GROMACS .gro file of C-alpha atoms in nm:
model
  313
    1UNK     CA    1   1.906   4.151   1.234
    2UNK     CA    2   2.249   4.190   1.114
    3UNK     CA    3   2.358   3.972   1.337
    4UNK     CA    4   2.182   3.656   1.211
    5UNK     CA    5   2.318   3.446   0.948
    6UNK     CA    6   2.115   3.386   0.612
    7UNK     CA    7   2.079   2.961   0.613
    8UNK     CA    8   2.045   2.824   0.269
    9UNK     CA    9   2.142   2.462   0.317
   10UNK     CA   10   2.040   2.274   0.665
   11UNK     CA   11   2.225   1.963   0.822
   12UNK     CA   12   1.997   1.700   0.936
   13UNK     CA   13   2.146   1.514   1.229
   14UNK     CA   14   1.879   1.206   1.388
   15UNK     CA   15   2.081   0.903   1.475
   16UNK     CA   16   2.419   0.911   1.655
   17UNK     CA   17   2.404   0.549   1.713
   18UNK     CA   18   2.619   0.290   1.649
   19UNK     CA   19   2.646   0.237   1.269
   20UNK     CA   20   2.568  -0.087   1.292
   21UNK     CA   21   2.197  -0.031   1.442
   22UNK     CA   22   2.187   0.252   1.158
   23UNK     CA   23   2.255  -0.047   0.910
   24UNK     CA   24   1.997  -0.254   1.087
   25UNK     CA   25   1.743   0.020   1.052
   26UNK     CA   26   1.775   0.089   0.757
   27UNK     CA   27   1.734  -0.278   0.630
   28UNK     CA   28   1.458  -0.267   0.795
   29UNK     CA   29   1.293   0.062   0.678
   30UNK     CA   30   1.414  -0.023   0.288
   31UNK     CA   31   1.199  -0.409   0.349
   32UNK     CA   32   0.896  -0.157   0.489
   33UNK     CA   33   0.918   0.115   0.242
   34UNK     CA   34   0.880  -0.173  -0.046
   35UNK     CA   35   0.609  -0.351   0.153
   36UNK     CA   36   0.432  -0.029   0.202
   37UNK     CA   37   0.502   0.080  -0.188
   38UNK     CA   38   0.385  -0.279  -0.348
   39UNK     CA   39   0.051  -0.314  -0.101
   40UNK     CA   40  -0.065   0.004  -0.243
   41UNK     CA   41   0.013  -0.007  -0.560
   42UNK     CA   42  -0.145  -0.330  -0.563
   43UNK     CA   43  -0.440  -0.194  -0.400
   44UNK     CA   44  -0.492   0.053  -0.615
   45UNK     CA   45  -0.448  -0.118  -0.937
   46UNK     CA   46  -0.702  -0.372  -0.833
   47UNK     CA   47  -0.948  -0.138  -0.733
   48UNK     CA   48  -0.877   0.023  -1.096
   49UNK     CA   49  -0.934  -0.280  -1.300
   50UNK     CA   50  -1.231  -0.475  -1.173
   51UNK     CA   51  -1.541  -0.312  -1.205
   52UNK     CA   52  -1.643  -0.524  -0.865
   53UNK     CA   53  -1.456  -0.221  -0.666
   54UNK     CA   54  -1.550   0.062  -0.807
   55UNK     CA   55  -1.779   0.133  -0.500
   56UNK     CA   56  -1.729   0.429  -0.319
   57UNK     CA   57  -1.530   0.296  -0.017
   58UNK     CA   58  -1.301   0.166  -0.287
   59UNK     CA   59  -1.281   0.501  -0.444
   60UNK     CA   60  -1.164   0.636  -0.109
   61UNK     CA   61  -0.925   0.336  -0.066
   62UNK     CA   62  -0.781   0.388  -0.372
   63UNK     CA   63  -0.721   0.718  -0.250
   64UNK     CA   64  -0.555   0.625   0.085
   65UNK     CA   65  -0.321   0.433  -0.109
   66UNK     CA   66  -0.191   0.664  -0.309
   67UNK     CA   67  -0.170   0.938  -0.022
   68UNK     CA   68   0.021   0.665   0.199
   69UNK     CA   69   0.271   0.648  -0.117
   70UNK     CA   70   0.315   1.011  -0.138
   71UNK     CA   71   0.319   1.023   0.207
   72UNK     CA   72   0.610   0.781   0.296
   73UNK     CA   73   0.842   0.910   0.022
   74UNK     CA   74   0.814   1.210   0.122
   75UNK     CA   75   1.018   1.133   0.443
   76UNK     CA   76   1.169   0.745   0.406
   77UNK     CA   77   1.453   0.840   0.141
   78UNK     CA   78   1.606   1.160   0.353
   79UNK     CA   79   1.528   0.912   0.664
   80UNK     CA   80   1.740   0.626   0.475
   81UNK     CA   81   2.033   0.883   0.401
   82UNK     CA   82   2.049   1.004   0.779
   83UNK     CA   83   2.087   0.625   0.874
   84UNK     CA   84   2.352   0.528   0.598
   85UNK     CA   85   2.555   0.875   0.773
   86UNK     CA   86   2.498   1.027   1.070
   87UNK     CA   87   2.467   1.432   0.902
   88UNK     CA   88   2.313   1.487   0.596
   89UNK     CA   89   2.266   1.812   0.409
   90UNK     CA   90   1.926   1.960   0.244
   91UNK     CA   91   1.854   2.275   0.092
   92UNK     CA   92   1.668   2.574   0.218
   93UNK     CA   93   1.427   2.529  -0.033
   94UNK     CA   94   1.436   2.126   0.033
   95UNK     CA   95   1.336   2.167   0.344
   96UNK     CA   96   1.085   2.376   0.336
   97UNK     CA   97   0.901   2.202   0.078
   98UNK     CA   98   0.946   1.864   0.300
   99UNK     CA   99   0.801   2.022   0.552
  100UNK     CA  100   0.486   2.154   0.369
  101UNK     CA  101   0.393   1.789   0.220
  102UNK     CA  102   0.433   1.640   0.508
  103UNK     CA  103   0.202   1.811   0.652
  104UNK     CA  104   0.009   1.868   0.337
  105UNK     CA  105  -0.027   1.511   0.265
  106UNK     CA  106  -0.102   1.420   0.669
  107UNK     CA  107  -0.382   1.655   0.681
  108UNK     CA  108  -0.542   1.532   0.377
  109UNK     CA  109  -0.470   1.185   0.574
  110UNK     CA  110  -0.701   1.275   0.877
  111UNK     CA  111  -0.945   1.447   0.671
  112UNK     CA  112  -1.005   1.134   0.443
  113UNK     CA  113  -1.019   0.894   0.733
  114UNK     CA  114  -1.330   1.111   0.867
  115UNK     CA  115  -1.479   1.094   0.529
  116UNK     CA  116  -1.419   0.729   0.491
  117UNK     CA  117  -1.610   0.677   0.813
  118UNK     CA  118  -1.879   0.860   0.731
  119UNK     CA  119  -1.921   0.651   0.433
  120UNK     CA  120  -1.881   0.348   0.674
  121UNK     CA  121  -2.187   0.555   0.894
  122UNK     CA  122  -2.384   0.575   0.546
  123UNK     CA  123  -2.342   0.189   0.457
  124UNK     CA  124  -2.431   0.042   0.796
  125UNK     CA  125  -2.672   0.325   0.939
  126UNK     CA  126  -2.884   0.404   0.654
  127UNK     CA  127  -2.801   0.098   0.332
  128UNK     CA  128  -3.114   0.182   0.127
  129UNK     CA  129  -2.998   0.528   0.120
  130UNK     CA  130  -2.596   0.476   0.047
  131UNK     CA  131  -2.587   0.514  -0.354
  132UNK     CA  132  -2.798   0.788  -0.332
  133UNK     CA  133  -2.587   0.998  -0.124
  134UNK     CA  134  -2.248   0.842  -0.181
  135UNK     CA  135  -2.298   0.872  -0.566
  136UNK     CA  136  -1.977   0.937  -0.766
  137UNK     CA  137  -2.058   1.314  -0.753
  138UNK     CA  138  -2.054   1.351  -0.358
  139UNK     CA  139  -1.769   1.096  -0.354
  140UNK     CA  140  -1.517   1.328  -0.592
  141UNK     CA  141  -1.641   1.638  -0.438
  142UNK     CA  142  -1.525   1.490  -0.078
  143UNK     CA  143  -1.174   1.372  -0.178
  144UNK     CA  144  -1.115   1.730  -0.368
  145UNK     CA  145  -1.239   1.890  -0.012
  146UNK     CA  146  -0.966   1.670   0.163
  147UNK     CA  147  -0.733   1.770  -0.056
  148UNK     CA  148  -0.812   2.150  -0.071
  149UNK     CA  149  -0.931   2.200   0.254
  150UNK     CA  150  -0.555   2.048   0.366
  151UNK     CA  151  -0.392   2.289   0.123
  152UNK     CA  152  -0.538   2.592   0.276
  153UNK     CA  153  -0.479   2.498   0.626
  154UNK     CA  154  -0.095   2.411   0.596
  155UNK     CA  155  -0.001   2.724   0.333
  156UNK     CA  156   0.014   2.996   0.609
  157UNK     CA  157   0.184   2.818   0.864
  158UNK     CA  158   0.439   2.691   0.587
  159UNK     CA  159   0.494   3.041   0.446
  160UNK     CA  160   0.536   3.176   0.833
  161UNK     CA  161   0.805   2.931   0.914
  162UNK     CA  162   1.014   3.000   0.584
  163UNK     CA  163   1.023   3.358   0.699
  164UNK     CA  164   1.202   3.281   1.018
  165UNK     CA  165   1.556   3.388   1.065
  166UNK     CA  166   1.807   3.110   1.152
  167UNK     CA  167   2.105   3.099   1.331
  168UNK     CA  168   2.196   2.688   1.314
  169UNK     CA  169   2.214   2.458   1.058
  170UNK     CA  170   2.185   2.164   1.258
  171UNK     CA  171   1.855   2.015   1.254
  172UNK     CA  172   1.794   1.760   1.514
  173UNK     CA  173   1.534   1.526   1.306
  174UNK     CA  174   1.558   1.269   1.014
  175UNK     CA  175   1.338   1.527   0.813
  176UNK     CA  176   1.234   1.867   0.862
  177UNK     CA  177   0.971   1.924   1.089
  178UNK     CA  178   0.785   2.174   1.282
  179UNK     CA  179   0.960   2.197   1.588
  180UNK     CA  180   1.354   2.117   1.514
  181UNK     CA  181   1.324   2.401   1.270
  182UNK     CA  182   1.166   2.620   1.532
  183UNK     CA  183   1.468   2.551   1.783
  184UNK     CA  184   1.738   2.708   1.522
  185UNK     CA  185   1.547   2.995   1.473
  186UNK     CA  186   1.721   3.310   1.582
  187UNK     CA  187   1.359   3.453   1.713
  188UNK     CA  188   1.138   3.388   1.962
  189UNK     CA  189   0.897   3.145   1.818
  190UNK     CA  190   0.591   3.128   2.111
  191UNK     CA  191   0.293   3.297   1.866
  192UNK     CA  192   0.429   3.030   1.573
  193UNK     CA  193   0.418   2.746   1.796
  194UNK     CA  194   0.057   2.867   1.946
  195UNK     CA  195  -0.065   2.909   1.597
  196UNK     CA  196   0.095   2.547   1.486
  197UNK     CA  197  -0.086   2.382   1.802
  198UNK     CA  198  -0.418   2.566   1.758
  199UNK     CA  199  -0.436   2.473   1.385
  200UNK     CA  200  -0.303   2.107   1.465
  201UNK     CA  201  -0.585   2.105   1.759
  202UNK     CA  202  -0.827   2.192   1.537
  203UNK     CA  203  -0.748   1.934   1.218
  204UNK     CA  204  -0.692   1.667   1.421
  205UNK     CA  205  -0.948   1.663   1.714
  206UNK     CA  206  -1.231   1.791   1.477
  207UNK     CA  207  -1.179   1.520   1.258
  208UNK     CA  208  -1.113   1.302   1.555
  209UNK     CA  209  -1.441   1.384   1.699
  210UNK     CA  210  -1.605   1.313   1.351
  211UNK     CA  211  -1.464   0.987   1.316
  212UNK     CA  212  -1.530   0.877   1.685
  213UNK     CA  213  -1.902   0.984   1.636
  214UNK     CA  214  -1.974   0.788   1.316
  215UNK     CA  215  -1.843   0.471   1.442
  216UNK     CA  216  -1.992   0.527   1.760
  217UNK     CA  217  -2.288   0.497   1.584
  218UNK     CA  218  -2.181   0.222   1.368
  219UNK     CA  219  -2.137   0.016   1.660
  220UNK     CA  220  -2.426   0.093   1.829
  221UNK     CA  221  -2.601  -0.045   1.467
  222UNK     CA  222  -2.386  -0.345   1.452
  223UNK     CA  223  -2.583  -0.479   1.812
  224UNK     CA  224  -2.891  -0.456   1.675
  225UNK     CA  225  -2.741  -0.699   1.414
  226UNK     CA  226  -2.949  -1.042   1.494
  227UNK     CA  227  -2.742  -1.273   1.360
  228UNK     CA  228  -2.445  -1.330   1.551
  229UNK     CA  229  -2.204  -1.408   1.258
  230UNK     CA  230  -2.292  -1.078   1.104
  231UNK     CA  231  -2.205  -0.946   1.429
  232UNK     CA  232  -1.887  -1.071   1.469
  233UNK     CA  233  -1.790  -0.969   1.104
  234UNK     CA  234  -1.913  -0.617   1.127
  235UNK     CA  235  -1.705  -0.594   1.462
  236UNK     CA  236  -1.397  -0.749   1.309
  237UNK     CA  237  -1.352  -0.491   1.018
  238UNK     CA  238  -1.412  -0.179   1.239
  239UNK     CA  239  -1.213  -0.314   1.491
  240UNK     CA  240  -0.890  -0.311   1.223
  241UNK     CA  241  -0.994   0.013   1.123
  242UNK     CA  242  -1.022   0.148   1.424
  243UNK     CA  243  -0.690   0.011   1.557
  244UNK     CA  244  -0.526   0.203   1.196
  245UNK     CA  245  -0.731   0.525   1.341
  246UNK     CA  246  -0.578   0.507   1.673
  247UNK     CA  247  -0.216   0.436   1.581
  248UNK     CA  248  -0.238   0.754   1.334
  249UNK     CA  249  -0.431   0.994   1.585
  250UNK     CA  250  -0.277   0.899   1.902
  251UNK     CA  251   0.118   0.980   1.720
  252UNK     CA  252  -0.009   1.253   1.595
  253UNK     CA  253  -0.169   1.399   1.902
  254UNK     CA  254   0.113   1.313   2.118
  255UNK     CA  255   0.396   1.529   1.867
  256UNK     CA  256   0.163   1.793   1.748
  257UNK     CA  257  -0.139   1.859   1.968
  258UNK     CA  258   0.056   2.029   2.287
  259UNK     CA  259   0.125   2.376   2.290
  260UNK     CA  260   0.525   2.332   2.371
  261UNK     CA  261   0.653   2.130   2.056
  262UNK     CA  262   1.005   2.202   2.142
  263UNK     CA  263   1.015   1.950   2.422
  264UNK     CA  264   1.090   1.539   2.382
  265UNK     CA  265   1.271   1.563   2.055
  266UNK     CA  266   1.369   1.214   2.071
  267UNK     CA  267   1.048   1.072   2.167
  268UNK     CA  268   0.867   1.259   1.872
  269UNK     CA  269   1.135   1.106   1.634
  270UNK     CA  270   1.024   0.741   1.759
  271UNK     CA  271   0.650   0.883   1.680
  272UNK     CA  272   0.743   1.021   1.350
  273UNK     CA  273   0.875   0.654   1.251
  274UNK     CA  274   0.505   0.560   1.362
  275UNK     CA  275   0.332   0.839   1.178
  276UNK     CA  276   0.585   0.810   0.835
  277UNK     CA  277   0.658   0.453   0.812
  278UNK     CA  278   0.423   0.180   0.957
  279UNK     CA  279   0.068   0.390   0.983
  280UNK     CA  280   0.138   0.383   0.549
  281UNK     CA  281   0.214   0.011   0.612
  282UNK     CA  282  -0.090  -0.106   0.811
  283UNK     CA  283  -0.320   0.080   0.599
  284UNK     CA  284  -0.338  -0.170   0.283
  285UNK     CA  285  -0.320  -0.461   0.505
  286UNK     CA  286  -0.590  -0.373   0.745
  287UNK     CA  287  -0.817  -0.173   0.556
  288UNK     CA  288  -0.813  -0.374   0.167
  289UNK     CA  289  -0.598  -0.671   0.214
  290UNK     CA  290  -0.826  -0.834   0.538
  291UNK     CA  291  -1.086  -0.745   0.312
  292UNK     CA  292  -1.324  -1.071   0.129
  293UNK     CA  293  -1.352  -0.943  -0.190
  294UNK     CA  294  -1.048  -0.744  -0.275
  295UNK     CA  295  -0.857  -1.086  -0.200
  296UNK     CA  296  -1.113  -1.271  -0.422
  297UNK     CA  297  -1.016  -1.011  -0.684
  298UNK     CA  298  -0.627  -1.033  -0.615
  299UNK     CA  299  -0.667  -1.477  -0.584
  300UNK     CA  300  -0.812  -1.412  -0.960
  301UNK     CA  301  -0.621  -1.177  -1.064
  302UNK     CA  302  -0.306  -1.373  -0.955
  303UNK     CA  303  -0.434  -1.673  -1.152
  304UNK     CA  304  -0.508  -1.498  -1.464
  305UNK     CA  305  -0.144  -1.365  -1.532
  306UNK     CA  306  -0.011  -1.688  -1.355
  307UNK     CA  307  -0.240  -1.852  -1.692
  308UNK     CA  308  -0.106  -1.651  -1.929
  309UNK     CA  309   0.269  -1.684  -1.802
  310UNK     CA  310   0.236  -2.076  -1.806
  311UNK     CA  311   0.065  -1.987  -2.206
  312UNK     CA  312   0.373  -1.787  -2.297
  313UNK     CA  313   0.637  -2.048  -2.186
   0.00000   0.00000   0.00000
């Protein structure tokens, strides 16, 4: 051990490109990160301040929105600095706690989307039923499992990685993840990455499986529908949600569900973008925005201050 160094500030080194892609990129992420910032907000305020959405699958919208926010800024700011220069320093500590959120925050993700479509299951598989089990109760007590439930399952891992001797600073990744920090460790890190892929494995194809099943069974509802408009309909809002669930599950599965996570750096970068940047962008647009009445709400809403503006002047 006396050989290793003791790393308290890493270099984060992602983009060696031209500076002016860099510049294009990050134009581009800056227009997403405000996109993905103001459709949430606005979702959430909405769903806040007309009694008409405070339904339970609002509740859990409202909740997806704020994780989303959380979420992206988490990893869009450090992602913005590595594109203005192509090395940028964070803390020991900095990274470490980046790395925890992220994966804090993305396991509370895929835990709420299960929830969400059992909810879904609920409203379309058994309607009479829906207030009764969805009450406000059940509905809080299922967010605060999505939350602590994450919390438990990304502390150990978390506390095992900040453990690790390292010999580098340089970190090749726009933020700190899993398996760029493994590759500077001075150790060999094979029972950490099996651990990491088990747990990973576990999250995300459990609550994969859930998800699958319930609208599995939603669809198999919806063709019972008789009326072919309500068909249609019912097939046109899971079929946005399930795109949403497939972008999210299939980047995820691809960088953290195989058991060597050391491998295709660069591709899981392009995937991280996915996971980070435009899954927290579709979200509000797919899954509230598409949605009848939260755009009655927001058409009303936008009139009502656009009234008292034209009042004022």
């Amino acid at each position: 051990m006396g050989n290793w160094s003791t790393v308290t500030e890493f270099t984060l080194i992602a983009f060696p490109a031209l500076l002016e892609i860099r510049i294009s990129l990050f134009v581009v992420l800056v227009l997403t990160y405000t996109l993905t910032a103001t459709g949430n907000i606005i979702i959430i305020s909405l769903i806040w301040i007309d009694h008409r959405l405070r339904t339970p699958m609002y509740f859990f919208l409202s909740n997806l929105s704020s994780l989303d926010i959380l979420y992206t800024t988490v990893i869009t700011p450090k992602l913005l600095a590595c594109l203005l220069g192509e090395k940028k320093p964070i803390s020991f500590a900095g990274c470490m706690t980046q790395a925890y959120f992220y994966f804090f925050l993305g396991t509370v993700e895929f835990i709420l989307l299960a929830v969400m479509s059992f909810d879904r299951y609920v409203a379309i598989c058994d309607p009479l039923r829906y207030m009764v089990i969805m009450n406000s109760r059940a509905c809080l007590l299922l967010v605060l499992g999505c939350w602590v439930g994450a919390f438990l399952s990304v502390l150990v891992p978390t506390i095992a990685v900040t453990r690790l001797p390292y010999c580098r600073k340089e970190i090749n990744h726009f933020f700190c993840d899993i398996a760029p920090l493994l590759q500077v460790a001075c150790i060999n890190t094979h029972l950490i990455e099996k651990i990491n892929f088990l747990l990973s494995a576990l999250v995300t194809l459990s609550s994969l499986a859930f998800t699958t099943g319930s609208y599995v069974c939603i669809i198999s509802t919806i063709l019972h529908i008789p009326s072919t408009q309500g068909r249609q309909k019912a097939f046109s809002t899971c079929a946005s949600h399930i795109t949403v669930v497939s972008i999210a599950y299939g980047s995820n599965i691809f960088v953290y569900v195989r058991p060597n996570q050391n491998s295709s750096l660069d591709y899981d970068k392009v995937a991280a973008i996915l996971i980070t940047v435009v899954t927290p962008l579709l979200n509000p647009f797919i899954y509230s925005l598409r949605n009848e009445k939260v755009k009655e709400v927001l058409r009303e809403t936008v009139k009502r201050i656009m009234t008292l503006i034209l009042r004022k002047t």
